[in-house]
mmCIF file of C-alpha atoms and ligand atoms in Angstrom:
data_model
loop_
_atom_site.group_PDB
_atom_site.id
_atom_site.type_symbol
_atom_site.label_atom_id
_atom_site.label_comp_id
_atom_site.label_asym_id
_atom_site.label_seq_id
_atom_site.Cartn_x
_atom_site.Cartn_y
_atom_site.Cartn_z
ATOM 1 C CA MET A 659 0.000 0.000 0.000
ATOM 2 C CA ILE A 660 1.282 3.472 -0.902
ATOM 3 C CA PRO A 661 -0.742 6.241 0.793
ATOM 4 C CA LEU A 662 -0.981 9.844 -0.427
ATOM 5 C CA VAL A 663 0.752 11.030 2.742
ATOM 6 C CA ASP A 664 2.157 9.037 5.704
ATOM 7 C CA LEU A 665 2.085 10.948 8.988
ATOM 8 C CA LYS A 666 2.880 7.797 11.011
ATOM 9 C CA ALA A 667 6.209 7.250 9.258
ATOM 10 C CA GLN A 668 7.194 10.854 9.973
ATOM 11 C CA TYR A 669 6.232 10.636 13.646
ATOM 12 C CA ALA A 670 8.178 7.381 14.002
ATOM 13 C CA SER A 671 11.321 9.154 12.731
ATOM 14 C CA ILE A 672 11.156 11.959 15.368
ATOM 15 C CA ARG A 673 9.238 10.260 18.180
ATOM 16 C CA THR A 674 11.797 10.722 20.973
ATOM 17 C CA ASP A 675 12.136 14.469 20.395
ATOM 18 C CA ILE A 676 8.397 15.037 19.953
ATOM 19 C CA ASP A 677 7.457 13.097 23.074
ATOM 20 C CA ALA A 678 10.049 14.970 25.148
ATOM 21 C CA ALA A 679 8.904 18.346 23.812
ATOM 22 C CA MET A 680 5.278 17.577 24.625
ATOM 23 C CA GLN A 681 6.165 16.290 28.094
ATOM 24 C CA ALA A 682 8.051 19.528 28.817
ATOM 25 C CA VAL A 683 4.954 21.586 27.957
ATOM 26 C CA LEU A 684 2.811 19.346 30.174
ATOM 27 C CA ASP A 685 5.288 19.701 33.054
ATOM 28 C CA GLN A 686 5.246 23.500 32.703
ATOM 29 C CA THR A 687 1.461 23.569 32.031
ATOM 30 C CA ALA A 688 2.322 26.253 29.443
ATOM 31 C CA PHE A 689 -0.730 25.557 27.303
ATOM 32 C CA ILE A 690 -1.550 29.035 25.981
ATOM 33 C CA GLY A 691 1.266 31.460 25.196
ATOM 34 C CA GLY A 692 4.553 30.673 26.925
ATOM 35 C CA GLU A 693 8.169 30.201 25.988
ATOM 36 C CA GLU A 694 7.724 27.492 23.308
ATOM 37 C CA LEU A 695 5.353 29.745 21.355
ATOM 38 C CA LYS A 696 7.685 32.723 21.645
ATOM 39 C CA GLN A 697 10.635 30.649 20.473
ATOM 40 C CA PHE A 698 8.706 29.105 17.606
ATOM 41 C CA GLU A 699 7.541 32.510 16.367
ATOM 42 C CA ALA A 700 11.145 33.765 16.379
ATOM 43 C CA GLU A 701 12.466 30.632 14.682
ATOM 44 C CA PHE A 702 9.774 30.549 12.003
ATOM 45 C CA ALA A 703 10.261 34.258 11.207
ATOM 46 C CA ALA A 704 14.005 33.608 10.869
ATOM 47 C CA TYR A 705 13.340 30.549 8.688
ATOM 48 C CA CYS A 706 11.264 32.671 6.291
ATOM 49 C CA GLY A 707 13.714 35.564 6.447
ATOM 50 C CA ALA A 708 10.911 37.726 7.832
ATOM 51 C CA LYS A 709 11.113 40.313 10.600
ATOM 52 C CA ALA A 710 8.144 39.080 12.623
ATOM 53 C CA CYS A 711 5.753 36.169 13.068
ATOM 54 C CA VAL A 712 2.630 35.531 15.099
ATOM 55 C CA GLY A 713 1.122 32.102 15.685
ATOM 56 C CA VAL A 714 -2.644 31.810 15.154
ATOM 57 C CA GLY A 715 -5.314 29.102 15.378
ATOM 58 C CA ASN A 716 -5.173 27.855 11.777
ATOM 59 C CA GLY A 717 -4.358 28.905 8.226
ATOM 60 C CA THR A 718 -7.858 30.174 7.485
ATOM 61 C CA ASP A 719 -7.711 32.531 10.460
ATOM 62 C CA ALA A 720 -4.218 33.607 9.360
ATOM 63 C CA LEU A 721 -5.687 34.817 6.050
ATOM 64 C CA TYR A 722 -8.743 36.420 7.651
ATOM 65 C CA LEU A 723 -6.709 38.249 10.301
ATOM 66 C CA ALA A 724 -4.155 39.417 7.720
ATOM 67 C CA LEU A 725 -6.898 40.911 5.538
ATOM 68 C CA ARG A 726 -8.488 42.597 8.580
ATOM 69 C CA CYS A 727 -5.140 44.144 9.565
ATOM 70 C CA LEU A 728 -4.725 45.471 6.025
ATOM 71 C CA GLY A 729 -8.048 47.249 6.496
ATOM 72 C CA ILE A 730 -10.050 45.053 4.106
ATOM 73 C CA GLY A 731 -13.806 45.025 4.766
ATOM 74 C CA PRO A 732 -17.295 45.506 3.339
ATOM 75 C CA GLY A 733 -17.392 47.178 -0.083
ATOM 76 C CA ASP A 734 -13.892 45.994 -1.003
ATOM 77 C CA GLU A 735 -12.958 43.453 -3.640
ATOM 78 C CA VAL A 736 -10.103 40.994 -3.170
ATOM 79 C CA ILE A 737 -8.796 39.091 -6.188
ATOM 80 C CA THR A 738 -7.689 35.475 -5.939
ATOM 81 C CA VAL A 739 -7.937 32.199 -7.866
ATOM 82 C CA ALA A 740 -10.787 29.656 -7.924
ATOM 83 C CA HIS A 741 -8.229 26.844 -8.212
ATOM 84 C CA THR A 742 -7.436 26.620 -4.484
ATOM 85 C CA PHE A 743 -8.793 25.326 -1.183
ATOM 86 C CA ILE A 744 -11.973 27.145 -0.105
ATOM 87 C CA ALA A 745 -10.228 28.759 2.889
ATOM 88 C CA THR A 746 -8.600 31.356 0.625
ATOM 89 C CA ALA A 747 -11.997 32.719 -0.426
ATOM 90 C CA GLU A 748 -13.708 32.164 2.942
ATOM 91 C CA ALA A 749 -11.186 34.501 4.541
ATOM 92 C CA ILE A 750 -12.170 37.241 2.084
ATOM 93 C CA SER A 751 -15.925 36.932 2.612
ATOM 94 C CA LEU A 752 -15.456 36.668 6.395
ATOM 95 C CA THR A 753 -14.165 40.265 6.337
ATOM 96 C CA GLY A 754 -17.277 41.376 4.433
ATOM 97 C CA ALA A 755 -15.292 41.909 1.227
ATOM 98 C CA LYS A 756 -16.110 40.229 -2.082
ATOM 99 C CA PRO A 757 -13.927 37.455 -3.523
ATOM 100 C CA VAL A 758 -13.169 37.975 -7.235
ATOM 101 C CA PHE A 759 -11.823 34.904 -9.017
ATOM 102 C CA VAL A 760 -9.330 35.035 -11.879
ATOM 103 C CA ASP A 761 -8.001 32.304 -14.126
ATOM 104 C CA ILE A 762 -4.736 30.383 -13.851
ATOM 105 C CA ARG A 763 -1.921 29.582 -16.250
ATOM 106 C CA GLU A 764 -2.265 26.122 -17.715
ATOM 107 C CA ASP A 765 1.405 25.135 -17.280
ATOM 108 C CA THR A 766 1.989 26.112 -13.629
ATOM 109 C CA MET A 767 -1.687 25.990 -12.581
ATOM 110 C CA LEU A 768 -1.062 29.244 -10.650
ATOM 111 C CA MET A 769 -2.595 32.746 -10.944
ATOM 112 C CA ASN A 770 -2.286 34.255 -14.425
ATOM 113 C CA PRO A 771 -0.921 37.800 -13.929
ATOM 114 C CA ASP A 772 -2.709 39.032 -17.083
ATOM 115 C CA ALA A 773 -6.014 37.824 -15.657
ATOM 116 C CA LEU A 774 -5.234 39.605 -12.384
ATOM 117 C CA GLU A 775 -4.595 42.870 -14.196
ATOM 118 C CA ALA A 776 -7.807 42.546 -16.220
ATOM 119 C CA ALA A 777 -9.955 41.984 -13.111
ATOM 120 C CA ILE A 778 -8.912 45.126 -11.232
ATOM 121 C CA THR A 779 -11.716 47.635 -10.559
ATOM 122 C CA PRO A 780 -11.835 50.843 -8.477
ATOM 123 C CA ARG A 781 -13.031 48.662 -5.548
ATOM 124 C CA THR A 782 -10.096 46.248 -5.671
ATOM 125 C CA ARG A 783 -7.987 46.600 -2.532
ATOM 126 C CA ALA A 784 -5.897 43.445 -2.365
ATOM 127 C CA VAL A 785 -4.827 40.240 -4.074
ATOM 128 C CA ILE A 786 -4.264 36.865 -2.414
ATOM 129 C CA VAL A 787 -1.676 34.912 -4.353
ATOM 130 C CA VAL A 788 -1.849 31.172 -3.667
ATOM 131 C CA HIS A 789 1.479 29.322 -3.848
ATOM 132 C CA LEU A 790 -0.413 26.127 -4.692
ATOM 133 C CA TYR A 791 1.150 22.648 -4.558
ATOM 134 C CA GLY A 792 4.343 24.166 -3.075
ATOM 135 C CA GLN A 793 5.219 26.428 -6.000
ATOM 136 C CA PRO A 794 5.461 30.237 -5.615
ATOM 137 C CA CYS A 795 3.413 32.422 -7.969
ATOM 138 C CA GLU A 796 5.049 34.722 -10.522
ATOM 139 C CA MET A 797 5.808 37.395 -7.988
ATOM 140 C CA ASP A 798 7.703 39.935 -10.148
ATOM 141 C CA ARG A 799 4.782 40.568 -12.437
ATOM 142 C CA ILE A 800 2.171 40.309 -9.700
ATOM 143 C CA LEU A 801 4.004 42.775 -7.431
ATOM 144 C CA GLU A 802 4.484 45.174 -10.325
ATOM 145 C CA ILE A 803 0.753 45.099 -11.145
ATOM 146 C CA ALA A 804 -0.160 45.427 -7.458
ATOM 147 C CA ARG A 805 2.163 48.395 -6.970
ATOM 148 C CA HIS A 806 0.802 50.115 -10.055
ATOM 149 C CA HIS A 807 -2.790 49.785 -8.799
ATOM 150 C CA ASN A 808 -1.994 50.336 -5.119
ATOM 151 C CA LEU A 809 -3.121 46.847 -4.061
ATOM 152 C CA LYS A 810 -1.980 44.960 -0.954
ATOM 153 C CA VAL A 811 -0.477 41.526 -1.632
ATOM 154 C CA VAL A 812 -1.249 38.629 0.710
ATOM 155 C CA GLU A 813 0.596 35.342 0.214
ATOM 156 C CA ASP A 814 -1.393 32.181 0.883
ATOM 157 C CA ALA A 815 1.648 30.053 1.648
ATOM 158 C CA ALA A 816 -0.321 27.243 3.327
ATOM 159 C CA GLN A 817 1.204 24.716 0.906
ATOM 160 C CA ALA A 818 4.616 26.289 0.397
ATOM 161 C CA HIS A 819 6.668 26.471 3.638
ATOM 162 C CA GLY A 820 10.258 26.985 2.518
ATOM 163 C CA ALA A 821 9.684 27.509 -1.220
ATOM 164 C CA TYR A 822 11.736 30.131 -3.076
ATOM 165 C CA TRP A 823 10.996 32.729 -5.736
ATOM 166 C CA GLN A 824 14.258 34.035 -7.232
ATOM 167 C CA GLY A 825 16.183 32.820 -4.212
ATOM 168 C CA GLN A 826 13.848 34.531 -1.745
ATOM 169 C CA ARG A 827 11.662 32.510 0.594
ATOM 170 C CA VAL A 828 7.875 32.748 0.378
ATOM 171 C CA GLY A 829 6.635 34.739 3.322
ATOM 172 C CA THR A 830 8.636 37.851 2.474
ATOM 173 C CA LEU A 831 7.459 38.415 -1.085
ATOM 174 C CA GLY A 832 4.190 40.274 -0.451
ATOM 175 C CA ASP A 833 2.969 42.614 2.314
ATOM 176 C CA VAL A 834 2.042 39.703 4.563
ATOM 177 C CA ALA A 835 2.108 35.897 4.324
ATOM 178 C CA CYS A 836 -0.132 33.258 5.825
ATOM 179 C CA PHE A 837 0.789 29.690 6.720
ATOM 180 C CA SER A 838 -1.227 26.647 7.800
ATOM 181 C CA PHE A 839 0.168 23.933 10.043
ATOM 182 C CA TYR A 840 -2.675 21.502 9.331
ATOM 183 C CA PRO A 841 -1.165 18.026 9.948
ATOM 184 C CA GLY A 842 -0.714 17.107 6.266
ATOM 185 C CA LYS A 843 1.071 20.330 5.241
ATOM 186 C CA ASN A 844 4.849 20.398 4.599
ATOM 187 C CA LEU A 845 5.207 21.714 8.162
ATOM 188 C CA GLY A 846 2.307 20.198 10.077
ATOM 189 C CA ALA A 847 1.239 20.349 13.720
ATOM 190 C CA TYR A 848 -0.621 17.597 15.600
ATOM 191 C CA GLY A 849 -3.876 19.513 15.390
ATOM 192 C CA ASP A 850 -4.822 22.883 13.912
ATOM 193 C CA GLY A 851 -2.328 25.725 13.728
ATOM 194 C CA GLY A 852 -1.262 28.658 11.579
ATOM 195 C CA ALA A 853 1.035 31.675 11.421
ATOM 196 C CA VAL A 854 1.320 35.082 9.818
ATOM 197 C CA VAL A 855 4.719 36.508 8.924
ATOM 198 C CA SER A 856 5.693 39.908 7.603
ATOM 199 C CA GLN A 857 8.492 42.448 7.290
ATOM 200 C CA ASP A 858 6.051 44.928 8.829
ATOM 201 C CA GLU A 859 6.478 44.565 12.591
ATOM 202 C CA ASP A 860 3.641 46.952 13.353
ATOM 203 C CA LEU A 861 1.227 44.874 11.261
ATOM 204 C CA ILE A 862 2.251 41.742 13.180
ATOM 205 C CA ARG A 863 1.768 43.605 16.487
ATOM 206 C CA ARG A 864 -1.745 44.624 15.439
ATOM 207 C CA LEU A 865 -2.488 41.111 14.226
ATOM 208 C CA ARG A 866 -1.300 39.619 17.529
ATOM 209 C CA ARG A 867 -3.714 41.965 19.301
ATOM 210 C CA LEU A 868 -6.651 41.159 16.997
ATOM 211 C CA ALA A 869 -6.035 37.404 17.405
ATOM 212 C CA ASN A 870 -5.989 37.640 21.210
ATOM 213 C CA HIS A 871 -9.232 39.440 22.145
ATOM 214 C CA GLY A 872 -7.891 42.825 21.109
ATOM 215 C CA ARG A 873 -5.257 42.928 23.826
ATOM 216 C CA LEU A 874 -1.505 42.937 24.207
ATOM 217 C CA GLU A 875 -1.699 43.208 28.001
ATOM 218 C CA LYS A 876 -3.824 40.950 30.134
ATOM 219 C CA TYR A 877 -6.738 43.157 31.180
ATOM 220 C CA THR A 878 -6.729 45.979 28.620
ATOM 221 C CA HIS A 879 -8.737 45.290 25.470
ATOM 222 C CA GLU A 880 -7.844 48.109 23.079
ATOM 223 C CA ILE A 881 -10.231 46.807 20.427
ATOM 224 C CA GLU A 882 -12.679 43.949 20.021
ATOM 225 C CA GLY A 883 -10.771 40.989 18.645
ATOM 226 C CA VAL A 884 -11.182 37.255 18.229
ATOM 227 C CA ASN A 885 -9.663 34.175 19.859
ATOM 228 C CA SER A 886 -7.242 32.560 17.418
ATOM 229 C CA ARG A 887 -3.996 31.423 19.011
ATOM 230 C CA LEU A 888 -1.342 28.786 18.349
ATOM 231 C CA ASP A 889 -1.168 26.727 21.559
ATOM 232 C CA GLY A 890 1.925 25.702 23.517
ATOM 233 C CA LEU A 891 1.801 22.007 22.627
ATOM 234 C CA GLN A 892 1.561 22.739 18.910
ATOM 235 C CA ALA A 893 4.370 25.308 19.137
ATOM 236 C CA ALA A 894 6.637 22.766 20.883
ATOM 237 C CA ILE A 895 5.853 20.141 18.217
ATOM 238 C CA LEU A 896 6.438 22.632 15.409
ATOM 239 C CA ARG A 897 9.811 23.667 16.885
ATOM 240 C CA VAL A 898 10.991 20.065 16.682
ATOM 241 C CA LYS A 899 9.632 19.628 13.163
ATOM 242 C CA LEU A 900 10.962 22.951 11.813
ATOM 243 C CA ARG A 901 14.501 21.621 12.340
ATOM 244 C CA HIS A 902 13.716 18.858 9.808
ATOM 245 C CA LEU A 903 11.749 20.906 7.279
ATOM 246 C CA ASP A 904 14.545 21.613 4.788
ATOM 247 C CA LYS A 905 15.566 17.946 4.779
ATOM 248 C CA TRP A 906 11.942 16.853 4.293
ATOM 249 C CA ASN A 907 11.412 19.375 1.489
ATOM 250 C CA ALA A 908 14.613 18.123 -0.157
ATOM 251 C CA GLY A 909 13.156 14.596 0.007
ATOM 252 C CA ARG A 910 9.992 15.784 -1.727
ATOM 253 C CA GLN A 911 12.143 17.533 -4.379
ATOM 254 C CA ARG A 912 14.115 14.345 -4.975
ATOM 255 C CA HIS A 913 10.913 12.324 -5.432
ATOM 256 C CA ALA A 914 9.426 14.996 -7.725
ATOM 257 C CA ALA A 915 12.559 14.951 -9.904
ATOM 258 C CA HIS A 916 12.308 11.173 -10.079
ATOM 259 C CA TYR A 917 8.605 11.298 -11.101
ATOM 260 C CA LEU A 918 9.369 13.970 -13.744
ATOM 261 C CA GLU A 919 12.109 11.788 -15.209
ATOM 262 C CA ALA A 920 10.195 8.492 -15.016
ATOM 263 C CA LEU A 921 6.937 9.898 -16.435
ATOM 264 C CA ARG A 922 8.450 11.918 -19.292
ATOM 265 C CA GLY A 923 6.749 10.882 -22.524
ATOM 266 C CA SER A 924 4.318 8.625 -20.651
ATOM 267 C CA GLY A 925 1.221 10.478 -21.808
ATOM 268 C CA VAL A 926 0.355 12.241 -18.536
ATOM 269 C CA LYS A 927 0.833 16.013 -18.519
ATOM 270 C CA LEU A 928 3.554 16.819 -16.015
ATOM 271 C CA PRO A 929 3.638 19.790 -13.645
ATOM 272 C CA MET A 930 5.808 22.690 -14.814
ATOM 273 C CA VAL A 931 7.932 24.712 -12.417
ATOM 274 C CA HIS A 932 8.691 28.293 -13.437
ATOM 275 C CA PRO A 933 12.455 28.690 -14.030
ATOM 276 C CA GLN A 934 12.638 31.328 -11.280
ATOM 277 C CA ALA A 935 10.723 29.251 -8.734
ATOM 278 C CA GLU A 936 11.832 26.475 -6.414
ATOM 279 C CA SER A 937 8.864 24.314 -5.426
ATOM 280 C CA VAL A 938 8.645 22.377 -2.162
ATOM 281 C CA TRP A 939 6.208 19.940 -3.776
ATOM 282 C CA HIS A 940 3.379 19.851 -1.234
ATOM 283 C CA LEU A 941 1.581 17.910 -3.962
ATOM 284 C CA PHE A 942 2.724 16.269 -7.187
ATOM 285 C CA VAL A 943 -0.117 16.841 -9.631
ATOM 286 C CA VAL A 944 -0.271 15.303 -13.103
ATOM 287 C CA ARG A 945 -3.055 15.669 -15.664
ATOM 288 C CA LEU A 946 -4.884 13.109 -17.767
ATOM 289 C CA ARG A 947 -8.253 13.275 -19.486
ATOM 290 C CA GLU A 948 -9.042 9.716 -18.315
ATOM 291 C CA ARG A 949 -8.161 10.493 -14.710
ATOM 292 C CA GLU A 950 -11.000 8.514 -13.072
ATOM 293 C CA HIS A 951 -9.810 5.433 -14.954
ATOM 294 C CA LEU A 952 -6.218 6.054 -13.832
ATOM 295 C CA GLN A 953 -7.273 6.525 -10.204
ATOM 296 C CA ALA A 954 -9.327 3.311 -10.221
ATOM 297 C CA ARG A 955 -6.505 1.216 -11.718
ATOM 298 C CA LEU A 956 -3.943 2.616 -9.258
ATOM 299 C CA LYS A 957 -6.300 1.999 -6.343
ATOM 300 C CA GLU A 958 -6.521 -1.689 -7.331
ATOM 301 C CA GLN A 959 -2.748 -1.831 -6.881
ATOM 302 C CA GLY A 960 -2.870 -0.184 -3.471
ATOM 303 C CA ILE A 961 -1.708 3.232 -4.722
ATOM 304 C CA ALA A 962 -3.673 6.143 -3.277
ATOM 305 C CA THR A 963 -4.326 9.298 -5.306
ATOM 306 C CA GLY A 964 -6.266 12.523 -4.689
ATOM 307 C CA ILE A 965 -7.758 15.481 -6.543
ATOM 308 C CA HIS A 966 -6.814 18.979 -5.408
ATOM 309 C CA TYR A 967 -9.380 20.282 -6.193
ATOM 310 C CA PRO A 968 -12.172 18.695 -8.238
ATOM 311 C CA LEU A 969 -14.687 21.584 -8.214
ATOM 312 C CA PRO A 970 -13.346 25.149 -8.657
ATOM 313 C CA LEU A 971 -14.622 27.656 -6.100
ATOM 314 C CA HIS A 972 -16.824 29.611 -8.553
ATOM 315 C CA GLN A 973 -18.703 26.339 -9.242
ATOM 316 C CA GLN A 974 -19.150 25.424 -5.571
ATOM 317 C CA PRO A 975 -22.673 25.700 -4.149
ATOM 318 C CA ALA A 976 -21.274 28.049 -1.467
ATOM 319 C CA TYR A 977 -20.323 30.647 -4.122
ATOM 320 C CA LYS A 978 -23.447 30.467 -6.283
ATOM 321 C CA TYR A 979 -24.347 33.860 -4.832
ATOM 322 C CA LEU A 980 -21.427 35.455 -6.670
ATOM 323 C CA GLY A 981 -23.116 34.589 -9.968
ATOM 324 C CA VAL A 982 -19.913 33.653 -11.814
ATOM 325 C CA PRO A 983 -21.108 31.700 -14.883
ATOM 326 C CA GLU A 984 -19.654 28.344 -15.862
ATOM 327 C CA GLY A 985 -17.094 28.737 -18.623
ATOM 328 C CA SER A 986 -15.821 32.075 -17.330
ATOM 329 C CA LEU A 987 -12.585 30.555 -15.995
ATOM 330 C CA PRO A 988 -11.835 28.104 -18.816
ATOM 331 C CA VAL A 989 -8.308 27.084 -17.801
ATOM 332 C CA THR A 990 -9.341 26.540 -14.176
ATOM 333 C CA GLU A 991 -12.309 24.423 -15.255
ATOM 334 C CA LYS A 992 -10.268 22.330 -17.689
ATOM 335 C CA VAL A 993 -7.431 21.739 -15.227
ATOM 336 C CA ALA A 994 -9.886 20.766 -12.458
ATOM 337 C CA SER A 995 -11.322 18.028 -14.658
ATOM 338 C CA GLU A 996 -7.913 16.451 -15.388
ATOM 339 C CA ILE A 997 -5.760 16.712 -12.261
ATOM 340 C CA VAL A 998 -4.583 13.770 -10.155
ATOM 341 C CA SER A 999 -2.324 14.071 -7.091
ATOM 342 C CA LEU A 1000 0.259 11.275 -6.698
ATOM 343 C CA PRO A 1001 1.817 10.131 -3.404
ATOM 344 C CA ILE A 1002 4.593 12.497 -2.292
ATOM 345 C CA TYR A 1003 6.208 12.888 1.124
ATOM 346 C CA ALA A 1004 9.768 12.714 2.418
ATOM 347 C CA GLU A 1005 9.565 9.163 3.782
ATOM 348 C CA LEU A 1006 8.433 7.724 0.442
ATOM 349 C CA THR A 1007 11.140 5.400 -0.951
ATOM 350 C CA THR A 1008 12.727 5.609 -4.396
ATOM 351 C CA GLN A 1009 11.342 2.121 -4.976
ATOM 352 C CA GLN A 1010 7.802 3.340 -4.256
ATOM 353 C CA VAL A 1011 8.159 6.283 -6.665
ATOM 354 C CA GLU A 1012 9.333 3.772 -9.256
ATOM 355 C CA THR A 1013 6.343 1.495 -8.522
ATOM 356 C CA VAL A 1014 3.852 4.360 -8.935
ATOM 357 C CA SER A 1015 5.519 5.538 -12.156
ATOM 358 C CA LYS A 1016 5.538 2.034 -13.659
ATOM 359 C CA ALA A 1017 1.894 1.525 -12.725
ATOM 360 C CA ILE A 1018 0.942 4.788 -14.462
ATOM 361 C CA GLN A 1019 2.880 3.826 -17.598
ATOM 362 C CA THR A 1020 1.109 0.457 -17.709
ATOM 363 C CA VAL A 1021 -2.350 2.039 -17.340
ATOM 364 C CA ILE A 1022 -1.670 4.550 -20.111
ATOM 365 C CA SER A 1023 -0.212 1.981 -22.520
ATOM 366 C CA ALA A 1024 -3.346 -0.120 -22.047
ATOM 367 C CA LEU A 1025 -5.485 2.978 -22.742
ATOM 368 C CA GLN A 1026 -3.564 3.737 -25.943
ATOM 369 C CA ASN A 1027 -4.037 0.161 -27.167
ATOM 370 C CA LEU A 1028 -7.823 0.251 -26.727
HETATM 371 C C1 PLP B 2083 -4.717 24.266 4.105
HETATM 372 C C2 PLP B 2083 -4.968 25.502 3.338
HETATM 373 C C3 PLP B 2083 -5.561 26.640 3.913
HETATM 374 C C4 PLP B 2083 -6.228 26.641 5.257
HETATM 375 O O1 PLP B 2083 -5.491 26.229 6.320
HETATM 376 P P1 PLP B 2083 -6.218 25.618 7.627
HETATM 377 O O2 PLP B 2083 -5.087 25.565 8.593
HETATM 378 O O3 PLP B 2083 -6.747 24.276 7.259
HETATM 379 O O4 PLP B 2083 -7.281 26.564 8.043
HETATM 380 C C5 PLP B 2083 -5.625 27.800 3.157
HETATM 381 N N1 PLP B 2083 -5.189 27.835 1.899
HETATM 382 C C6 PLP B 2083 -4.647 26.760 1.294
HETATM 383 C C7 PLP B 2083 -4.169 26.879 -0.121
HETATM 384 C C8 PLP B 2083 -4.542 25.556 1.980
HETATM 385 O O5 PLP B 2083 -4.015 24.487 1.373
#
């Protein structure tokens, strides 16, 4: 059996350190706030090359709080893609602003900067770029467009911890960046968790206040806020795991290179990485018109696959109210009907990558001989 992701194998490899870190938090009863959280925030900011970081409850809250601290609210439009997890758009509508979806590029499956430019109206205040599957968006062009139209740029880096654009880590490319530590992410907690990083220390200070009932000191609530905090146990776990992140990302990169080599000319469309980007391969996504057939045949051989994501946001029941007609994001819609995610995680063996690749080649040869 080859699963899509194997959290047990990862835990087994770091068990002693994780168990000790958790025990230390239990002994100190430092469940909310505390030294582990403070240290993690400093270490994660340093990892990203950012000036400041604040831990929050999850990645969705990270996006929502970031938009709030940029002053986004009712009457505003925020541009993003429909080819992403729903959290990206939920965060926009939670502020009272309107999500505006633009199309993606077919090769990278990331935001098309031309589509971004074309969607800007006098109400547009911000853009959320989604570094989907571990690959950074085309930041030069996007930042240039944003600067020209006075838009704030939020990075949804929930799938891209440690990825680079032109040698610069995601998290420092826009005005503010949002991370998720959902267990299956490249850096995952053992529960929900998230973080916001920025070069703007004042923004992080305001976000810390908003996320903690509007206070920086115990009994003075300067504003009404929310409760969205990264807890001590998760921070301690993340500190242990952060030390392994580069090695784990390198493992994913090695497996991705192997898949790209083994599947060249096989008949599946392979993911393209922009020459100026370094992906951390949260997902390895190929495309095939007969993808249901491929998934079924692989499943018979014990190989798990996934689809990220089968129904674009503008076609979800939840966003019917936006009235975006089918066919208006043609590349997004086409890509969504063809994508298949293959197993990728650091602990995967070279042999397993080979097994998956061979199985795909066999399925496609059989299809071509029909
Ligand atoms: C996981 C994810 C989120 C949301 O993170 P949670 O921690 O689950 O709230 C947001 N955007 C993208 C692209 C994601 O993959």
